PDB file of C-alpha atoms and ligand atoms in Angstrom:
ATOM      1  CA  MET A   1     -47.650 -18.226  69.984  1.00 42.00           C
ATOM      2  CA  ASN A   2     -50.253 -17.431  67.405  1.00 45.00           C
ATOM      3  CA  PRO A   3     -49.177 -18.794  64.005  1.00 47.00           C
ATOM      4  CA  GLU A   4     -51.392 -16.190  62.350  1.00 47.00           C
ATOM      5  CA  CYS A   5     -48.870 -13.579  63.327  1.00 46.00           C
ATOM      6  CA  LYS A   6     -49.535  -9.907  62.904  1.00 47.00           C
ATOM      7  CA  THR A   7     -46.715  -9.445  60.408  1.00 54.00           C
ATOM      8  CA  TYR A   8     -48.401 -11.795  57.925  1.00 56.00           C
ATOM      9  CA  SER A   9     -48.036 -10.209  54.536  1.00 60.00           C
ATOM     10  CA  GLY A  10     -49.355 -12.795  52.086  1.00 63.00           C
ATOM     11  CA  THR A  11     -52.702 -12.655  50.411  1.00 65.00           C
ATOM     12  CA  ILE A  12     -55.320 -14.200  52.656  1.00 69.00           C
ATOM     13  CA  LYS A  13     -57.839 -16.122  50.611  1.00 75.00           C
ATOM     14  CA  ARG A  14     -61.417 -16.570  51.650  1.00 81.00           C
ATOM     15  CA  PRO A  15     -62.453 -20.187  52.249  1.00 79.00           C
ATOM     16  CA  THR A  16     -64.727 -20.158  49.200  1.00 89.00           C
ATOM     17  CA  GLU A  17     -61.820 -19.000  47.072  1.00 94.00           C
ATOM     18  CA  ILE A  18     -59.648 -21.815  48.388  1.00 96.00           C
ATOM     19  CA  ALA A  19     -62.419 -24.318  47.647  1.00 96.00           C
ATOM     20  CA  ASP A  20     -62.790 -22.945  44.112  1.00 96.00           C
ATOM     21  CA  ASN A  21     -59.030 -23.074  43.533  1.00 97.00           C
ATOM     22  CA  LEU A  22     -58.845 -26.643  44.779  1.00 98.00           C
ATOM     23  CA  ALA A  23     -61.644 -27.658  42.443  1.00 98.00           C
ATOM     24  CA  ALA A  24     -59.963 -25.909  39.497  1.00 98.00           C
ATOM     25  CA  VAL A  25     -56.613 -27.608  40.167  1.00 98.00           C
ATOM     26  CA  GLU A  26     -58.284 -31.012  40.590  1.00 98.00           C
ATOM     27  CA  GLU A  27     -60.053 -30.471  37.273  1.00 98.00           C
ATOM     28  CA  LYS A  28     -56.775 -29.706  35.492  1.00 98.00           C
ATOM     29  CA  ILE A  29     -55.154 -32.744  37.073  1.00 98.00           C
ATOM     30  CA  ALA A  30     -58.034 -34.903  35.831  1.00 98.00           C
ATOM     31  CA  ALA A  31     -57.747 -33.441  32.315  1.00 98.00           C
ATOM     32  CA  ALA A  32     -53.967 -33.991  32.194  1.00 98.00           C
ATOM     33  CA  ALA A  33     -54.474 -37.519  33.493  1.00 98.00           C
ATOM     34  CA  SER A  34     -57.034 -38.440  30.871  1.00 97.00           C
ATOM     35  CA  ASP A  35     -54.798 -36.900  28.156  1.00 94.00           C
ATOM     36  CA  THR A  36     -52.375 -39.688  28.873  1.00 96.00           C
ATOM     37  CA  GLY A  37     -54.891 -42.408  29.708  1.00 97.00           C
ATOM     38  CA  ARG A  38     -54.266 -42.268  33.443  1.00 97.00           C
ATOM     39  CA  ASP A  39     -56.851 -42.708  36.159  1.00 97.00           C
ATOM     40  CA  PRO A  40     -57.192 -39.289  37.879  1.00 97.00           C
ATOM     41  CA  SER A  41     -57.747 -41.029  41.205  1.00 96.00           C
ATOM     42  CA  SER A  42     -54.163 -42.312  41.035  1.00 96.00           C
ATOM     43  CA  ILE A  43     -52.928 -38.741  41.509  1.00 98.00           C
ATOM     44  CA  SER A  44     -52.894 -37.072  44.894  1.00 98.00           C
ATOM     45  CA  LEU A  45     -53.019 -33.297  45.154  1.00 98.00           C
ATOM     46  CA  ILE A  46     -50.825 -32.109  48.010  1.00 98.00           C
ATOM     47  CA  SER A  47     -51.933 -28.625  48.903  1.00 98.00           C
ATOM     48  CA  VAL A  48     -48.868 -26.746  50.100  1.00 98.00           C
ATOM     49  CA  SER A  49     -49.961 -24.615  53.034  1.00 97.00           C
ATOM     50  CA  LYS A  50     -46.421 -23.669  54.143  1.00 97.00           C
ATOM     51  CA  SER A  51     -46.003 -20.052  55.275  1.00 95.00           C
ATOM     52  CA  HIS A  52     -49.758 -19.539  55.250  1.00 95.00           C
ATOM     53  CA  PRO A  53     -51.719 -19.252  58.492  1.00 94.00           C
ATOM     54  CA  ALA A  54     -53.675 -22.182  59.921  1.00 96.00           C
ATOM     55  CA  SER A  55     -56.862 -20.569  58.616  1.00 95.00           C
ATOM     56  CA  ALA A  56     -55.748 -21.241  55.033  1.00 95.00           C
ATOM     57  CA  ALA A  57     -55.287 -24.957  55.693  1.00 97.00           C
ATOM     58  CA  SER A  58     -58.515 -24.911  57.625  1.00 96.00           C
ATOM     59  CA  GLY A  59     -60.332 -23.489  54.582  1.00 96.00           C
ATOM     60  CA  ALA A  60     -59.065 -26.383  52.485  1.00 97.00           C
ATOM     61  CA  LEU A  61     -59.993 -28.909  55.192  1.00 97.00           C
ATOM     62  CA  ALA A  62     -63.495 -27.486  55.370  1.00 96.00           C
ATOM     63  CA  ALA A  63     -63.738 -27.924  51.596  1.00 96.00           C
ATOM     64  CA  GLY A  64     -63.013 -31.626  52.079  1.00 97.00           C
ATOM     65  CA  HIS A  65     -59.331 -31.589  51.192  1.00 98.00           C
ATOM     66  CA  ARG A  66     -57.059 -33.724  53.369  1.00 98.00           C
ATOM     67  CA  VAL A  67     -53.489 -33.844  52.026  1.00 98.00           C
ATOM     68  CA  PHE A  68     -51.077 -31.024  52.838  1.00 98.00           C
ATOM     69  CA  GLY A  69     -47.449 -30.060  52.408  1.00 98.00           C
ATOM     70  CA  GLU A  70     -45.381 -28.141  54.935  1.00 98.00           C
ATOM     71  CA  ASN A  71     -41.693 -27.350  54.691  1.00 97.00           C
ATOM     72  CA  ARG A  72     -40.707 -26.628  58.285  1.00 98.00           C
ATOM     73  CA  VAL A  73     -40.886 -28.792  61.370  1.00 98.00           C
ATOM     74  CA  GLN A  74     -41.328 -25.877  63.746  1.00 97.00           C
ATOM     75  CA  GLU A  75     -44.085 -24.229  61.734  1.00 97.00           C
ATOM     76  CA  THR A  76     -45.910 -27.549  61.528  1.00 98.00           C
ATOM     77  CA  GLU A  77     -45.621 -28.036  65.287  1.00 97.00           C
ATOM     78  CA  GLY A  78     -47.292 -24.677  65.795  1.00 97.00           C
ATOM     79  CA  LYS A  79     -49.955 -24.991  63.152  1.00 97.00           C
ATOM     80  CA  TRP A  80     -51.102 -28.591  62.887  1.00 98.00           C
ATOM     81  CA  PRO A  81     -51.992 -29.975  66.338  1.00 96.00           C
ATOM     82  CA  SER A  82     -55.259 -28.043  66.468  1.00 96.00           C
ATOM     83  CA  LEU A  83     -56.060 -28.741  62.815  1.00 98.00           C
ATOM     84  CA  ARG A  84     -55.428 -32.449  63.344  1.00 97.00           C
ATOM     85  CA  ALA A  85     -57.634 -32.441  66.402  1.00 97.00           C
ATOM     86  CA  ALA A  86     -60.474 -31.135  64.237  1.00 97.00           C
ATOM     87  CA  TYR A  87     -59.601 -33.322  61.231  1.00 98.00           C
ATOM     88  CA  PRO A  88     -57.942 -36.543  62.446  1.00 97.00           C
ATOM     89  CA  ASP A  89     -57.734 -37.889  58.883  1.00 98.00           C
ATOM     90  CA  ALA A  90     -55.576 -34.999  57.663  1.00 98.00           C
ATOM     91  CA  ASN A  91     -52.374 -36.136  56.027  1.00 98.00           C
ATOM     92  CA  VAL A  92     -49.334 -33.866  56.247  1.00 98.00           C
ATOM     93  CA  HIS A  93     -46.190 -34.299  54.154  1.00 98.00           C
ATOM     94  CA  LEU A  94     -42.833 -32.746  54.936  1.00 98.00           C
ATOM     95  CA  ILE A  95     -41.574 -31.290  51.659  1.00 98.00           C
ATOM     96  CA  GLY A  96     -38.719 -29.134  52.984  1.00 98.00           C
ATOM     97  CA  PRO A  97     -35.180 -30.066  54.029  1.00 97.00           C
ATOM     98  CA  LEU A  98     -34.895 -32.018  57.277  1.00 98.00           C
ATOM     99  CA  GLN A  99     -32.008 -31.407  59.677  1.00 97.00           C
ATOM    100  CA  THR A 100     -30.868 -34.529  61.475  1.00 97.00           C
ATOM    101  CA  ASN A 101     -31.501 -32.962  64.897  1.00 97.00           C
ATOM    102  CA  LYS A 102     -35.207 -32.632  63.954  1.00 98.00           C
ATOM    103  CA  THR A 103     -35.646 -36.248  62.890  1.00 98.00           C
ATOM    104  CA  ALA A 104     -37.546 -37.312  66.011  1.00 98.00           C
ATOM    105  CA  ASP A 105     -39.974 -34.409  65.693  1.00 98.00           C
ATOM    106  CA  ALA A 106     -40.486 -35.093  61.998  1.00 98.00           C
ATOM    107  CA  VAL A 107     -41.251 -38.781  62.556  1.00 98.00           C
ATOM    108  CA  ALA A 108     -43.773 -37.828  65.241  1.00 98.00           C
ATOM    109  CA  LEU A 109     -45.425 -35.077  63.171  1.00 98.00           C
ATOM    110  CA  PHE A 110     -45.626 -36.140  59.544  1.00 98.00           C
ATOM    111  CA  ASP A 111     -47.464 -38.813  57.603  1.00 98.00           C
ATOM    112  CA  ALA A 112     -44.853 -38.669  54.855  1.00 98.00           C
ATOM    113  CA  ILE A 113     -41.334 -37.273  54.612  1.00 99.00           C
ATOM    114  CA  GLN A 114     -40.403 -36.408  51.036  1.00 98.00           C
ATOM    115  CA  THR A 115     -36.877 -35.111  51.527  1.00 98.00           C
ATOM    116  CA  VAL A 116     -34.698 -38.078  52.449  1.00 98.00           C
ATOM    117  CA  ASP A 117     -31.397 -37.392  50.721  1.00 98.00           C
ATOM    118  CA  ARG A 118     -28.402 -38.526  52.763  1.00 98.00           C
ATOM    119  CA  GLU A 119     -27.195 -41.485  54.748  1.00 98.00           C
ATOM    120  CA  LYS A 120     -26.978 -39.791  58.149  1.00 98.00           C
ATOM    121  CA  LEU A 121     -30.593 -38.689  57.861  1.00 98.00           C
ATOM    122  CA  ALA A 122     -31.703 -42.115  56.623  1.00 98.00           C
ATOM    123  CA  ARG A 123     -29.999 -43.796  59.597  1.00 98.00           C
ATOM    124  CA  ASN A 124     -31.565 -41.369  62.060  1.00 98.00           C
ATOM    125  CA  LEU A 125     -34.985 -41.956  60.497  1.00 98.00           C
ATOM    126  CA  ALA A 126     -34.575 -45.721  60.824  1.00 98.00           C
ATOM    127  CA  GLU A 127     -33.681 -45.359  64.501  1.00 98.00           C
ATOM    128  CA  GLU A 128     -36.509 -42.958  65.258  1.00 98.00           C
ATOM    129  CA  MET A 129     -39.112 -44.989  63.423  1.00 98.00           C
ATOM    130  CA  ALA A 130     -38.138 -48.037  65.443  1.00 98.00           C
ATOM    131  CA  ARG A 131     -38.122 -46.059  68.689  1.00 98.00           C
ATOM    132  CA  GLN A 132     -41.497 -44.405  68.084  1.00 98.00           C
ATOM    133  CA  ASP A 133     -43.007 -47.310  66.162  1.00 98.00           C
ATOM    134  CA  ARG A 134     -44.274 -44.780  63.651  1.00 98.00           C
ATOM    135  CA  HIS A 135     -43.620 -45.305  59.978  1.00 98.00           C
ATOM    136  CA  PRO A 136     -44.333 -42.313  57.748  1.00 98.00           C
ATOM    137  CA  ASP A 137     -43.968 -42.957  54.012  1.00 98.00           C
ATOM    138  CA  LEU A 138     -40.596 -41.836  52.736  1.00 98.00           C
ATOM    139  CA  PHE A 139     -39.642 -40.319  49.413  1.00 99.00           C
ATOM    140  CA  ILE A 140     -36.048 -39.951  48.285  1.00 98.00           C
ATOM    141  CA  GLN A 141     -35.374 -36.438  47.022  1.00 98.00           C
ATOM    142  CA  VAL A 142     -33.255 -36.392  43.875  1.00 98.00           C
ATOM    143  CA  ASN A 143     -31.355 -33.268  42.821  1.00 98.00           C
ATOM    144  CA  THR A 144     -32.075 -33.879  39.137  1.00 98.00           C
ATOM    145  CA  GLY A 145     -30.573 -30.538  38.097  1.00 98.00           C
ATOM    146  CA  GLU A 146     -27.393 -31.192  40.111  1.00 98.00           C
ATOM    147  CA  GLU A 147     -27.683 -27.733  41.614  1.00 98.00           C
ATOM    148  CA  PRO A 148     -25.037 -27.195  44.304  1.00 96.00           C
ATOM    149  CA  GLN A 149     -27.340 -25.173  46.575  1.00 95.00           C
ATOM    150  CA  LYS A 150     -30.203 -27.641  46.347  1.00 96.00           C
ATOM    151  CA  ALA A 151     -30.942 -30.636  48.556  1.00 97.00           C
ATOM    152  CA  GLY A 152     -31.337 -34.109  47.126  1.00 98.00           C
ATOM    153  CA  VAL A 153     -29.161 -37.053  46.219  1.00 98.00           C
ATOM    154  CA  LEU A 154     -27.333 -36.672  42.894  1.00 98.00           C
ATOM    155  CA  PRO A 155     -28.743 -38.729  40.002  1.00 98.00           C
ATOM    156  CA  LEU A 156     -25.586 -40.837  39.744  1.00 98.00           C
ATOM    157  CA  ASP A 157     -25.764 -41.754  43.419  1.00 98.00           C
ATOM    158  CA  ALA A 158     -29.508 -42.325  43.507  1.00 98.00           C
ATOM    159  CA  ASP A 159     -29.727 -46.053  42.770  1.00 98.00           C
ATOM    160  CA  ALA A 160     -27.167 -46.948  45.437  1.00 98.00           C
ATOM    161  CA  PHE A 161     -28.781 -44.635  47.988  1.00 98.00           C
ATOM    162  CA  ILE A 162     -32.259 -46.006  47.300  1.00 98.00           C
ATOM    163  CA  ALA A 163     -30.956 -49.551  47.746  1.00 98.00           C
ATOM    164  CA  LYS A 164     -29.197 -48.631  50.983  1.00 98.00           C
ATOM    165  CA  CYS A 165     -32.392 -47.109  52.388  1.00 98.00           C
ATOM    166  CA  ARG A 166     -34.579 -50.024  51.432  1.00 98.00           C
ATOM    167  CA  VAL A 167     -32.357 -53.055  51.801  1.00 97.00           C
ATOM    168  CA  GLU A 168     -29.856 -52.122  54.473  1.00 98.00           C
ATOM    169  CA  LEU A 169     -32.006 -49.794  56.587  1.00 98.00           C
ATOM    170  CA  ASP A 170     -35.386 -51.363  55.762  1.00 98.00           C
ATOM    171  CA  LEU A 171     -36.987 -47.940  55.407  1.00 98.00           C
ATOM    172  CA  PRO A 172     -40.506 -47.585  53.965  1.00 98.00           C
ATOM    173  CA  VAL A 173     -39.410 -45.852  50.750  1.00 98.00           C
ATOM    174  CA  VAL A 174     -42.437 -45.388  48.499  1.00 98.00           C
ATOM    175  CA  GLY A 175     -41.116 -43.119  45.776  1.00 98.00           C
ATOM    176  CA  LEU A 176     -38.985 -40.253  44.525  1.00 99.00           C
ATOM    177  CA  MET A 177     -39.330 -36.491  44.682  1.00 99.00           C
ATOM    178  CA  CYS A 178     -37.680 -33.677  42.728  1.00 98.00           C
ATOM    179  CA  ILE A 179     -37.701 -29.899  42.414  1.00 98.00           C
ATOM    180  CA  PRO A 180     -36.408 -28.987  38.934  1.00 98.00           C
ATOM    181  CA  PRO A 181     -34.192 -25.912  38.433  1.00 98.00           C
ATOM    182  CA  VAL A 182     -36.379 -22.830  37.954  1.00 95.00           C
ATOM    183  CA  ASP A 183     -34.821 -21.894  34.623  1.00 95.00           C
ATOM    184  CA  GLU A 184     -35.002 -25.265  32.889  1.00 97.00           C
ATOM    185  CA  ASN A 185     -37.701 -27.230  31.118  1.00 98.00           C
ATOM    186  CA  PRO A 186     -39.217 -29.243  33.974  1.00 98.00           C
ATOM    187  CA  ALA A 187     -40.360 -32.023  31.632  1.00 98.00           C
ATOM    188  CA  LEU A 188     -36.799 -33.298  31.246  1.00 98.00           C
ATOM    189  CA  HIS A 189     -36.429 -33.549  34.996  1.00 98.00           C
ATOM    190  CA  PHE A 190     -39.799 -35.218  35.466  1.00 98.00           C
ATOM    191  CA  ALA A 191     -38.944 -37.779  32.774  1.00 98.00           C
ATOM    192  CA  LEU A 192     -35.583 -38.468  34.409  1.00 98.00           C
ATOM    193  CA  LEU A 193     -37.214 -38.972  37.799  1.00 98.00           C
ATOM    194  CA  ALA A 194     -39.861 -41.284  36.315  1.00 98.00           C
ATOM    195  CA  GLU A 195     -37.198 -43.406  34.659  1.00 98.00           C
ATOM    196  CA  MET A 196     -35.222 -43.601  37.882  1.00 98.00           C
ATOM    197  CA  ALA A 197     -38.299 -44.691  39.843  1.00 98.00           C
ATOM    198  CA  ALA A 198     -39.208 -47.311  37.252  1.00 98.00           C
ATOM    199  CA  ARG A 199     -35.774 -48.912  37.239  1.00 98.00           C
ATOM    200  CA  ASN A 200     -35.838 -49.061  41.040  1.00 98.00           C
ATOM    201  CA  GLY A 201     -39.342 -50.493  41.206  1.00 98.00           C
ATOM    202  CA  LEU A 202     -40.785 -47.473  43.013  1.00 98.00           C
ATOM    203  CA  ASP A 203     -44.411 -46.544  42.335  1.00 97.00           C
ATOM    204  CA  ARG A 204     -44.746 -42.999  43.524  1.00 98.00           C
ATOM    205  CA  LEU A 205     -43.452 -39.804  41.984  1.00 98.00           C
ATOM    206  CA  SER A 206     -43.765 -36.477  43.784  1.00 99.00           C
ATOM    207  CA  MET A 207     -43.222 -33.841  41.148  1.00 98.00           C
ATOM    208  CA  GLY A 208     -44.907 -30.724  39.800  1.00 98.00           C
ATOM    209  CA  MET A 209     -45.775 -27.425  41.478  1.00 98.00           C
ATOM    210  CA  SER A 210     -48.187 -24.594  40.595  1.00 98.00           C
ATOM    211  CA  ALA A 211     -46.399 -23.731  37.347  1.00 97.00           C
ATOM    212  CA  ASP A 212     -45.943 -27.240  35.976  1.00 98.00           C
ATOM    213  CA  TYR A 213     -48.165 -29.795  37.705  1.00 98.00           C
ATOM    214  CA  GLU A 214     -50.073 -30.658  34.534  1.00 98.00           C
ATOM    215  CA  THR A 215     -46.814 -31.500  32.782  1.00 98.00           C
ATOM    216  CA  ALA A 216     -45.821 -33.578  35.790  1.00 98.00           C
ATOM    217  CA  VAL A 217     -49.103 -35.507  35.657  1.00 98.00           C
ATOM    218  CA  ARG A 218     -48.583 -36.226  31.969  1.00 98.00           C
ATOM    219  CA  LEU A 219     -45.158 -37.636  32.858  1.00 98.00           C
ATOM    220  CA  GLY A 220     -46.404 -39.885  35.632  1.00 98.00           C
ATOM    221  CA  ALA A 221     -46.625 -37.836  38.838  1.00 98.00           C
ATOM    222  CA  THR A 222     -48.595 -39.568  41.580  1.00 98.00           C
ATOM    223  CA  GLU A 223     -48.346 -36.592  43.919  1.00 98.00           C
ATOM    224  CA  VAL A 224     -48.278 -32.970  42.814  1.00 98.00           C
ATOM    225  CA  ARG A 225     -47.354 -30.266  45.323  1.00 98.00           C
ATOM    226  CA  VAL A 226     -49.368 -27.135  44.660  1.00 98.00           C
ATOM    227  CA  GLY A 227     -49.286 -24.050  46.863  1.00 98.00           C
ATOM    228  CA  THR A 228     -49.697 -20.715  45.118  1.00 97.00           C
ATOM    229  CA  ALA A 229     -52.473 -21.847  42.759  1.00 98.00           C
ATOM    230  CA  ILE A 230     -54.566 -22.806  45.802  1.00 97.00           C
ATOM    231  CA  PHE A 231     -53.647 -20.422  48.602  1.00 96.00           C
ATOM    232  CA  GLY A 232     -52.253 -17.422  46.715  1.00 95.00           C
ATOM    233  CA  THR A 233     -48.821 -15.879  47.098  1.00 94.00           C
ATOM    234  CA  ARG A 234     -46.904 -16.628  50.256  1.00 91.00           C
ATOM    235  CA  PRO A 235     -45.727 -13.910  52.600  1.00 83.00           C
ATOM    236  CA  GLN A 236     -41.998 -13.153  52.397  1.00 75.00           C
ATOM    237  CA  ARG A 237     -40.036 -14.630  55.262  1.00 66.00           C
ATOM    238  CA  SER A 238     -38.228 -11.990  57.230  1.00 51.00           C
TER     239      SER A 238
HETATM  240  C1  LIG B   1     -43.256 -24.328  48.126  1.00 54.00           C
HETATM  241  C2  LIG B   1     -43.120 -25.652  47.505  1.00 54.00           C
HETATM  242  C3  LIG B   1     -44.084 -26.132  46.600  1.00 54.00           C
HETATM  243  C4  LIG B   1     -45.293 -25.312  46.147  1.00 54.00           C
HETATM  244  O1  LIG B   1     -44.880 -24.341  45.236  1.00 54.00           O
HETATM  245  P1  LIG B   1     -45.973 -23.458  44.430  1.00 54.00           P
HETATM  246  O2  LIG B   1     -45.179 -22.919  43.303  1.00 54.00           O
HETATM  247  O3  LIG B   1     -46.443 -22.420  45.370  1.00 54.00           O
HETATM  248  O4  LIG B   1     -47.043 -24.357  43.978  1.00 54.00           O
HETATM  249  C5  LIG B   1     -43.925 -27.399  46.104  1.00 54.00           C
HETATM  250  N1  LIG B   1     -42.874 -28.171  46.459  1.00 54.00           N
HETATM  251  C6  LIG B   1     -41.929 -27.753  47.326  1.00 54.00           C
HETATM  252  C7  LIG B   1     -40.821 -28.657  47.687  1.00 54.00           C
HETATM  253  C8  LIG B   1     -42.018 -26.479  47.866  1.00 54.00           C
HETATM  254  O5  LIG B   1     -41.073 -26.079  48.721  1.00 54.00           O
END
C-alpha cells in the first residue's frame, strides 16, 4: 500500500522548505539554549513526521536531519523500511500510545519508545527486549495535567513506576516525557517534569512541541518534538 495515499489532505512542503524550517527551528533552539547557558548540542530536535507522507521525512533526511517522531506502529511499518534502507542512521522515536499487543512490533521498529506508562506495557517491553535482544531507549510518559483522557502515569505514581521499571524490570529508562494540557501554561508542566526527572536521577526530558519548544528548552528539555513548524499542518485523519 502506498503511504502517500491519494486522500492526503495536508500541506505538502517542498524539500527546500523543510530544510529551511529545520534550520529555523534549530536556530531558535540554539538561542533558547544560550539564553539559559545550555550547550545547544545537548538538545535533540525530533522532527515529528507522523501523518505526513514518506516524502516529507525524506526531505528532512536529505537535508541531513536524522531524528524523527512517529505516533503509530502501523504507519511506521509502512513508511520507514524504505527510508531506513536509504538512511541506515535514521533514528525513529515512538511518541504515541502503545497498545500491549503491538509491543513486539514497537521493539523491532523504534530506536526509542517515549510512551511507557503502565506496568503491563513495561513487563511486555522487558520480555520483548530480552526475546529480540533489542534495547530501544525508553521514556516514561507522565500525565502532568492529570487529564483523564490522556495517557501517562500520574505524577503521584511516577516515582514508584520509574523505580519498578528500572530496578525490578531492568528497563533502559533514559528520561521522562510529557504533553501538557492544551489550555494551560506549559512552563508549569515542563518545570514539574524536570523536577521529577532530577529527583529520580534521569537525564533526559522530552518536552515541547511547535508552540512551546523554546520554553521547554529554557526549562531543560533534551528532546523537543516538533512537527507542524517543520512539515506544515497535518492532514485530518478520517
Ligand atoms: C503530534 C505530536 C507532536 C508534534 O506536535 P506539533 O504541534 O505539530 O509540533 C509532539 N509530540 C507528540 C506526542 C505528538 O503527538
